[in-house]
Tab-separated table of C-alpha atoms in Angstrom:
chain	number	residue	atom	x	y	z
A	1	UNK	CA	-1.155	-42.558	43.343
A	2	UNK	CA	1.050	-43.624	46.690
A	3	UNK	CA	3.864	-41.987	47.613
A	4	UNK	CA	5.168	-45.468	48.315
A	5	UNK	CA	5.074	-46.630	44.989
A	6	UNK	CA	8.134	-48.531	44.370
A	7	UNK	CA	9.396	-46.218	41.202
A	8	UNK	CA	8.982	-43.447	42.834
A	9	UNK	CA	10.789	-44.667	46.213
A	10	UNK	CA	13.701	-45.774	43.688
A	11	UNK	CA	13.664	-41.895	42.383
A	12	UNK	CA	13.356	-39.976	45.540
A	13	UNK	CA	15.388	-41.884	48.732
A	14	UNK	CA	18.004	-43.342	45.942
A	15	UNK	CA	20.799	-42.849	48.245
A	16	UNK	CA	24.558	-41.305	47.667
A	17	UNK	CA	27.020	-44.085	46.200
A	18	UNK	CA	23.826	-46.356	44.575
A	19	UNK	CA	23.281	-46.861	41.019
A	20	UNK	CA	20.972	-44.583	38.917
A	21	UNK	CA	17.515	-45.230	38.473
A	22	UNK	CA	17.328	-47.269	34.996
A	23	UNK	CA	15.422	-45.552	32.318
A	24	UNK	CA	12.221	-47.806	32.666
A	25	UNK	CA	11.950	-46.862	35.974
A	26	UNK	CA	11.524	-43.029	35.115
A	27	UNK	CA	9.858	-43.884	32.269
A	28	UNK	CA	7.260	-45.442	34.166
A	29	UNK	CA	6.988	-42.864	37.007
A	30	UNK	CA	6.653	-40.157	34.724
A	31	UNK	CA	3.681	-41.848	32.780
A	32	UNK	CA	2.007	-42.158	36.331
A	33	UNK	CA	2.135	-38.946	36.987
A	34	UNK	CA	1.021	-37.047	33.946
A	35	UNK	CA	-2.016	-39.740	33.990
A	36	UNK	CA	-2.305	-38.705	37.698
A	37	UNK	CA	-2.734	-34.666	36.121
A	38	UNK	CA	-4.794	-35.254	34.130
A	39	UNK	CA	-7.165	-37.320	35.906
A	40	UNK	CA	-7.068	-34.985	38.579
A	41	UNK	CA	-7.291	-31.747	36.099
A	42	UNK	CA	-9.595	-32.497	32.696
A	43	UNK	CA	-11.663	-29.414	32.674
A	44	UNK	CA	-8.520	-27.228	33.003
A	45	UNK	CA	-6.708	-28.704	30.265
A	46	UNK	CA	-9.829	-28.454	27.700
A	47	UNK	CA	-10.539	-25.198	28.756
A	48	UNK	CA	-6.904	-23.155	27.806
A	49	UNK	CA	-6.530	-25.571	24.881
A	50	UNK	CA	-8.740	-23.344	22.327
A	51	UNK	CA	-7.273	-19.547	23.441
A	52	UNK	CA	-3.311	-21.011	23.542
A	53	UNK	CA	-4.098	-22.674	20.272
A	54	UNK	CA	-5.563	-19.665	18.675
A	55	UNK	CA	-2.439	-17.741	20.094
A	56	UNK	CA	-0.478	-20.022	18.830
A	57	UNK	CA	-1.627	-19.542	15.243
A	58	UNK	CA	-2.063	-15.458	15.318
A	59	UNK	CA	1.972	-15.420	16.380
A	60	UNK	CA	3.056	-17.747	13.650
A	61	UNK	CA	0.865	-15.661	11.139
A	62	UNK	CA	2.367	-12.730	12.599
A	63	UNK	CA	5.841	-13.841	12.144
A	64	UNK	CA	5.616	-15.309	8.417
A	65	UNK	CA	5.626	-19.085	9.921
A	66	UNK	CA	8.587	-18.485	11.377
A	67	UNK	CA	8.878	-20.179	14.967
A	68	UNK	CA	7.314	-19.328	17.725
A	69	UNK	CA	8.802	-16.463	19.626
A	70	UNK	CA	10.763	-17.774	23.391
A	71	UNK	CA	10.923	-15.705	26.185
A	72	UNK	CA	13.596	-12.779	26.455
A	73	UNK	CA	13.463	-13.089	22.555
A	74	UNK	CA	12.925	-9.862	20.538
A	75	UNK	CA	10.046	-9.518	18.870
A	76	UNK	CA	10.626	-9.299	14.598
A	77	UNK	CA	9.454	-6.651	12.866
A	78	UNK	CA	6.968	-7.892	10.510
A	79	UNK	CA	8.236	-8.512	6.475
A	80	UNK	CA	6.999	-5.896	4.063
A	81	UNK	CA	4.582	-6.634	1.790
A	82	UNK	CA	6.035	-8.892	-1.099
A	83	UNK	CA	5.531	-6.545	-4.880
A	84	UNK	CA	5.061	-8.455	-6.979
A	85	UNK	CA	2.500	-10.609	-4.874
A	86	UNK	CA	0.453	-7.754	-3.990
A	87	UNK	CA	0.342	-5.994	-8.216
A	88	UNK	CA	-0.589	-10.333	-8.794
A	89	UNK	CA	-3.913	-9.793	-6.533
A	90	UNK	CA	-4.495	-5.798	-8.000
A	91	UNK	CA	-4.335	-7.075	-11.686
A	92	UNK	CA	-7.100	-9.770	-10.949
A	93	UNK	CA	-8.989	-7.529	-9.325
A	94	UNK	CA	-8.546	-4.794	-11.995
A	95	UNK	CA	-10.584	-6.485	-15.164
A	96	UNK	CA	-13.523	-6.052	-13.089
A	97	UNK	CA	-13.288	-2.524	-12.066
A	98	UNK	CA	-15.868	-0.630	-13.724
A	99	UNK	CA	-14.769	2.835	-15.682
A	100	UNK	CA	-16.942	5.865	-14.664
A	101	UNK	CA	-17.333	8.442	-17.392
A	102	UNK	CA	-17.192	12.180	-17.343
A	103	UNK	CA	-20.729	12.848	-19.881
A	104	UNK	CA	-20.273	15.896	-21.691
A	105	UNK	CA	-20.864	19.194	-19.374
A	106	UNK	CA	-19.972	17.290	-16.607
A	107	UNK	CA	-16.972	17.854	-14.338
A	108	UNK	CA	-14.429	15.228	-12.528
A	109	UNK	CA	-14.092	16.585	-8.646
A	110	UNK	CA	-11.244	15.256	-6.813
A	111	UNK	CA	-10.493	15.921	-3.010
A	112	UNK	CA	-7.128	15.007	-1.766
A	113	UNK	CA	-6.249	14.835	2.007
A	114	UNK	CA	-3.215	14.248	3.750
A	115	UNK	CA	-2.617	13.010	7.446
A	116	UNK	CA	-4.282	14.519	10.651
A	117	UNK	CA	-2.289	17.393	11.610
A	118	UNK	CA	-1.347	17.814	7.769
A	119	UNK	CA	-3.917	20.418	7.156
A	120	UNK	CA	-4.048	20.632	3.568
A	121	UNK	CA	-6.910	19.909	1.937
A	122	UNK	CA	-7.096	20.462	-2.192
A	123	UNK	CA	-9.856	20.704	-4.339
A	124	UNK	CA	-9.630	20.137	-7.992
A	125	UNK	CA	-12.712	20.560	-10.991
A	126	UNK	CA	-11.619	19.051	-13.676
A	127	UNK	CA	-12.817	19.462	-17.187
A	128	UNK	CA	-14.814	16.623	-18.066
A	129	UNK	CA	-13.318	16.249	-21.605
A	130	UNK	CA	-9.847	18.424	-21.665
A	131	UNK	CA	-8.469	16.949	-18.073
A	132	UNK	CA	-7.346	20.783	-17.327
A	133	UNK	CA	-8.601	22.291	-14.160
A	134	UNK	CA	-10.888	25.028	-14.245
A	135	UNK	CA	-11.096	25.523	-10.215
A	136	UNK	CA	-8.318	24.964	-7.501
A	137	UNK	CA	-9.330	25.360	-3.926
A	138	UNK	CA	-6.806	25.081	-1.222
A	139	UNK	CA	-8.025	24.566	2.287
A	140	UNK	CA	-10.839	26.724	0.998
A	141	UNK	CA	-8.877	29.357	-0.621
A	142	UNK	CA	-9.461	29.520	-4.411
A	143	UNK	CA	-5.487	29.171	-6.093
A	144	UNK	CA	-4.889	29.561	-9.959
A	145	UNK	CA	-5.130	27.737	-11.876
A	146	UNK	CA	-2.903	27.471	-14.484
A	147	UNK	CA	-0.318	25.659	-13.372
A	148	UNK	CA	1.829	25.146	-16.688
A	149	UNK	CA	4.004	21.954	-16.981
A	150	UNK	CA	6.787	21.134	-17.512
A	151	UNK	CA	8.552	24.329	-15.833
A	152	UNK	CA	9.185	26.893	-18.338
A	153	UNK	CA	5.552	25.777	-20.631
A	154	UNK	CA	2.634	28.331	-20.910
A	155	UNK	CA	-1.239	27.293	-20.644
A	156	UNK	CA	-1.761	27.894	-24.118
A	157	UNK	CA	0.683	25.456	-24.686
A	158	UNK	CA	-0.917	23.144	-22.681
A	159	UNK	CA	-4.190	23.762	-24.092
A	160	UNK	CA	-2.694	22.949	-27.611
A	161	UNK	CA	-1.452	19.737	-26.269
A	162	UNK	CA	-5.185	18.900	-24.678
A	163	UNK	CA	-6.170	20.149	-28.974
A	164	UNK	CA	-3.791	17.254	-30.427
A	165	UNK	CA	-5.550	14.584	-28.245
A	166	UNK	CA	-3.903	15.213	-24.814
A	167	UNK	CA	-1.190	13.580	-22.662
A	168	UNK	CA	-0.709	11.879	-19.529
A	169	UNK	CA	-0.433	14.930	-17.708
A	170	UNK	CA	-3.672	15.623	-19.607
A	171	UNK	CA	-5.408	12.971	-19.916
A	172	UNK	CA	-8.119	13.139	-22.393
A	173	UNK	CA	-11.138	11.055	-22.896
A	174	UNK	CA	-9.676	10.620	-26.548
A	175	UNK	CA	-5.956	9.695	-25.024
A	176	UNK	CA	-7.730	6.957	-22.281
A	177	UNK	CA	-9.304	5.135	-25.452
A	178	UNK	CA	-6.465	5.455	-27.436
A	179	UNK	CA	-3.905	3.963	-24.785
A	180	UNK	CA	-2.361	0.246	-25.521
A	181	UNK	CA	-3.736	-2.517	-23.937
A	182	UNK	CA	-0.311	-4.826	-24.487
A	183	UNK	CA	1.803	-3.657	-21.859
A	184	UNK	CA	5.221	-3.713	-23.869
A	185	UNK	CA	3.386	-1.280	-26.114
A	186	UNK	CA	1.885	1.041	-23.760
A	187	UNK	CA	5.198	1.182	-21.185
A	188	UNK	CA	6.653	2.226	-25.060
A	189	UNK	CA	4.189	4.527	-24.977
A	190	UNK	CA	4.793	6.301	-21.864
A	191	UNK	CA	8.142	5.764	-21.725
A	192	UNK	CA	8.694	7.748	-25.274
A	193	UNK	CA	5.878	10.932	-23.391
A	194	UNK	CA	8.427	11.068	-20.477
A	195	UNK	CA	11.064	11.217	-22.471
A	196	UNK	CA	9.283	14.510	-24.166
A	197	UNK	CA	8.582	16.120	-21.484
A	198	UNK	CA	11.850	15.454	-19.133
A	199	UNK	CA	13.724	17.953	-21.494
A	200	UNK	CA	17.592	17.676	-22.430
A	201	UNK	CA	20.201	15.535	-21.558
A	202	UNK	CA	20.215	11.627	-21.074
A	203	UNK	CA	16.223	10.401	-19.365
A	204	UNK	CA	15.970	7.488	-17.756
A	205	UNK	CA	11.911	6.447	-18.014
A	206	UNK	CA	12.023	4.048	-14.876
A	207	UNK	CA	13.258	6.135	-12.509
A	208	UNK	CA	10.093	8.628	-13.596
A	209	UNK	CA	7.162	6.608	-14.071
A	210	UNK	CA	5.818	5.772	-10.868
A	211	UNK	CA	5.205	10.075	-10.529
A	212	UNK	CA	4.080	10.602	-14.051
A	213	UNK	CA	1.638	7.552	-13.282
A	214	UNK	CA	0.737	9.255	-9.948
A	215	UNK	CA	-0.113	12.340	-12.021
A	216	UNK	CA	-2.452	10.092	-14.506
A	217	UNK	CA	-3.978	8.322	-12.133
A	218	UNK	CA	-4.699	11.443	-10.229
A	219	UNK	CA	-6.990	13.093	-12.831
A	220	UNK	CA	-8.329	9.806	-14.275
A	221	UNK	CA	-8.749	7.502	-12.029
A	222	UNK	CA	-12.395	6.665	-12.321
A	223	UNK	CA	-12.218	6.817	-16.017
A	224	UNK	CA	-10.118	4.074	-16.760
A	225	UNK	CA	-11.157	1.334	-18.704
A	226	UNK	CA	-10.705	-2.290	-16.980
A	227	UNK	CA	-8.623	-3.024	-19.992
A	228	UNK	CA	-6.592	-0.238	-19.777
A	229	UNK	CA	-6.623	-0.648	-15.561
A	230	UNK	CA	-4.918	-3.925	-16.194
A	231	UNK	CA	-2.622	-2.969	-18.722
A	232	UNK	CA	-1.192	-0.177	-16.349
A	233	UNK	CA	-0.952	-2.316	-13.424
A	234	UNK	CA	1.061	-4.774	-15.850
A	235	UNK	CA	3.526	-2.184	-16.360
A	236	UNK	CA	3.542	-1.043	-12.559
A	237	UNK	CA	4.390	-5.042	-11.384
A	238	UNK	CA	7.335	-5.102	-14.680
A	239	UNK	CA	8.878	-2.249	-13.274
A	240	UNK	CA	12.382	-2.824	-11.309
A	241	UNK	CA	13.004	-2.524	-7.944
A	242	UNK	CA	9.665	-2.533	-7.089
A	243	UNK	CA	9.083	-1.121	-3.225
A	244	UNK	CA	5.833	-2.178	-1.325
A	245	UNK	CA	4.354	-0.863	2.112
A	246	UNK	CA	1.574	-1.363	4.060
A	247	UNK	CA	-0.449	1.822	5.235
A	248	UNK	CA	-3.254	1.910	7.561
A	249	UNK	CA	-5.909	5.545	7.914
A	250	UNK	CA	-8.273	5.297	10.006
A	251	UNK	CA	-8.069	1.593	10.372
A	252	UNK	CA	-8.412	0.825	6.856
A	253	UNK	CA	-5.367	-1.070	5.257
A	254	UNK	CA	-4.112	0.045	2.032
A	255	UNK	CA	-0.998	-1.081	0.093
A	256	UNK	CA	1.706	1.733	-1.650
A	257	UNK	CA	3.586	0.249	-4.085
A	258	UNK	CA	6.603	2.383	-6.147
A	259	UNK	CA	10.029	2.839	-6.394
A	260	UNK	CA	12.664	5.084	-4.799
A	261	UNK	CA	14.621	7.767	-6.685
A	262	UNK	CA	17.757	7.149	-8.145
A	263	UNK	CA	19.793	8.564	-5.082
A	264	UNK	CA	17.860	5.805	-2.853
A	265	UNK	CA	16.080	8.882	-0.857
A	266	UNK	CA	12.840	9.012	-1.677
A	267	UNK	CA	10.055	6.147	-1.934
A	268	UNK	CA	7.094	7.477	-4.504
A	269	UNK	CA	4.396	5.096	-4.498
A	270	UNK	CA	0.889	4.493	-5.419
A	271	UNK	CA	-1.731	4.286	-3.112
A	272	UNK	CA	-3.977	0.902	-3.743
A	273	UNK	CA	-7.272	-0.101	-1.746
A	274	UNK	CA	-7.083	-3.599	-2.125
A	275	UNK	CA	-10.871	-3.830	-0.869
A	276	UNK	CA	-12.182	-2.509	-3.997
A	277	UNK	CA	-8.652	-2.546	-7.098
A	278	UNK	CA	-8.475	0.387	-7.249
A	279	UNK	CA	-5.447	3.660	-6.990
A	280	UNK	CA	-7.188	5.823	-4.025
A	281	UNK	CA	-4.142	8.054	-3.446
A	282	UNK	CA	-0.127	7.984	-3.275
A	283	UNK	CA	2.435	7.506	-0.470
A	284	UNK	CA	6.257	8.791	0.274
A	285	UNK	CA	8.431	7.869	2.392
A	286	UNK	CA	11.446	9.387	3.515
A	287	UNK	CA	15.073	7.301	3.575
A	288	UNK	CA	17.125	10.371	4.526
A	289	UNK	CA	17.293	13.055	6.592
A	290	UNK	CA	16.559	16.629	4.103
A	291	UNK	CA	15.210	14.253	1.734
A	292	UNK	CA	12.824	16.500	-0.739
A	293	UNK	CA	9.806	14.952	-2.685
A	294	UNK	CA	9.711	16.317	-6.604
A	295	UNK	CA	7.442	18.343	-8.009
A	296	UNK	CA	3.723	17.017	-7.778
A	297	UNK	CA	0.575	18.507	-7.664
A	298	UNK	CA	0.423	18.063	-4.100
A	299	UNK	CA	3.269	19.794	-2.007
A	300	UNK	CA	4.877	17.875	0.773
A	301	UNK	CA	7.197	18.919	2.966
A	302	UNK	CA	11.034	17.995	4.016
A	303	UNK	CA	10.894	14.662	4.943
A	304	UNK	CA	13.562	13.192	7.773
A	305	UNK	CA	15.026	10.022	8.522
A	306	UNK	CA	11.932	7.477	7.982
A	307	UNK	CA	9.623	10.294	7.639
A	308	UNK	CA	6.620	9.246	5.187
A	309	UNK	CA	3.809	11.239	4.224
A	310	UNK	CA	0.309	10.311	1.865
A	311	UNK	CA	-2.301	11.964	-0.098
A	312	UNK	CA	-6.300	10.117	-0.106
A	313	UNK	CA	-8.446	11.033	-3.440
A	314	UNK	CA	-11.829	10.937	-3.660
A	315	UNK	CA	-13.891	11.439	-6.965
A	316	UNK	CA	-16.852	12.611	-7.848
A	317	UNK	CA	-18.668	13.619	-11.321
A	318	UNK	CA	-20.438	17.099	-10.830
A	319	UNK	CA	-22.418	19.447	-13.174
A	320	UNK	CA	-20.140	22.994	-11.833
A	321	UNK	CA	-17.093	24.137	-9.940
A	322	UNK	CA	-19.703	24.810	-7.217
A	323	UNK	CA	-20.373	21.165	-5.963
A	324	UNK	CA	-19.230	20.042	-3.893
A	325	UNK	CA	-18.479	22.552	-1.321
């Protein structure tokens, strides 16, 4: 292209006091040059178009399909995970998920672990067809273990609730096959066992299940029938208020779903692997500074401002208290 073509003379001596260039005339000059570009350029162009088109896709992903982020614009924090989307994908998953029995004379083992720099590591042999634990190891220190609930119960009273079928706190083979697989009637169901167990005065069943679930899931887990899998995570995704978080451990991505107390303090949530369906563990999370988890079977400490803290389980069916270890 010559510098003396006539458009661009017209743009660049146009002198002070003459008309504007008309809008064909820029027109024109500007087609020249970007043909000019890329006639002079081709391999360049081809070779950023894959990478800024792949960018371009990974920020819009990033950012929900939201625009594309300008310069000197701050970058958003990424949207929680949506509830009820996330129990949608668990509950098809959770018809295929295979239940694991606990033969007779065999125990359920179940390691728990919290974060690095968290310590902590509990133990638990569970008795294949009570649910009460015969051996409780704490960072390899043996603990009792009769461990009576609610406050103020005894272990023979617990042992005469394991007698008359068992409970959620227990839960039996005998309970697990007796559970409903409607979800109206099994939330019923649990809702009229919290209710026993929560002692005096006015309950309100919602703002306990997701811990007395945690507690079920936490010495069942690998029993649970797909039908009865599904039913439960039918009553989890029904619940209101529903909270959901993404957690990643060691790189692997896990979602906690739950609900906060009913001072807004405290998140207690489920932990769910959505690799394989299934409740690996359970997550808290901390709204308030001096905010205090309740009572579990794992301890965790004072949380503060945006503090959050989680428990991993692994299972395993063993013939003694003495594997593994």
């Amino acid at each position: 292209m010559s510098r003396h073509e006539p458009d661009l003379v017209a743009v660049r001596d146009l002198p002070p006091g003459r008309p504007e260039p008309t809008a064909e005339s820029v027109a024109r000059t500007w087609h020249t040059i970007s043909q000019h570009r890329v006639a002079v350029h081709p391999a360049r162009r081809t070779r950023w178009l894959a990478p800024v088109a792949a960018a371009a896709t990974v920020v819009a992903l990033a950012v929900g399909g939201a625009a594309l982020l300008a310069p000197g614009r701050p970058t958003p924090t990424p949207a929680a995970p949506n509830p009820q989307e996330v129990m949608a994908r668990l509950i098809e998953q959770a018809g295929h998920v295979p239940a694991e029995p606990v033969p007779p004379g065999m125990l359920l083992y179940r390691r728990s672990e919290g974060p690095e720099g968290w310590k902590e590591v509990r133990e638990t042999w569970f008795d294949g067809q009570t649910a009460l634990p015969l051996r409780l190891r704490v960072d390899g220190v043996d603990q009792p273990v009769d461990a009576p609930y609610p406050p103020g119960s005894t272990a023979e009273e617990n042992r005469r609730v394991v007698a008359a079928g068992g409970s959620w706190y227990f839960p039996t083979p005998r309970w697990l096959a007796e559970l409903p697989i409607d979800p109206a009637a099994l939330r019923a169901t649990l809702d009229e066992e919290i209710a026993s167990y929560a002692g005096p005065g006015p309950v309100d069943p919602e703002a306990h299940l997701t811990n007395h679930l945690l507690t079920t899931f936490a010495a069942a887990e690998p029993r649970l029938s797909p039908q009865a899998r599904v039913a439960l995570y039918e009553v989890i995704a029904d619940l209101d208020g529903l909270v959901a978080r993404e957690v990643v451990v060691d790189g692997h991505r896990y979602q906690a779903v739950g609900e906060r107390d009913p001072a807004g303090k405290l998140l207690t949530a489920l932990l769910f692997d959505p690799a394989s369906g299934r409740v690996v563990g359970e997550y808290h999370e901390y709204a308030e500074r001096g905010a205090t988890a309740p009572p579990t079977p794992a301890r965790f400490p004072p949380g503060t401002a945006g503090a959050s803290s989680y428990l991993l389980w692994t299972f395993a069916v063993v013939p003694g208290t003495d594997q593994p270890g």
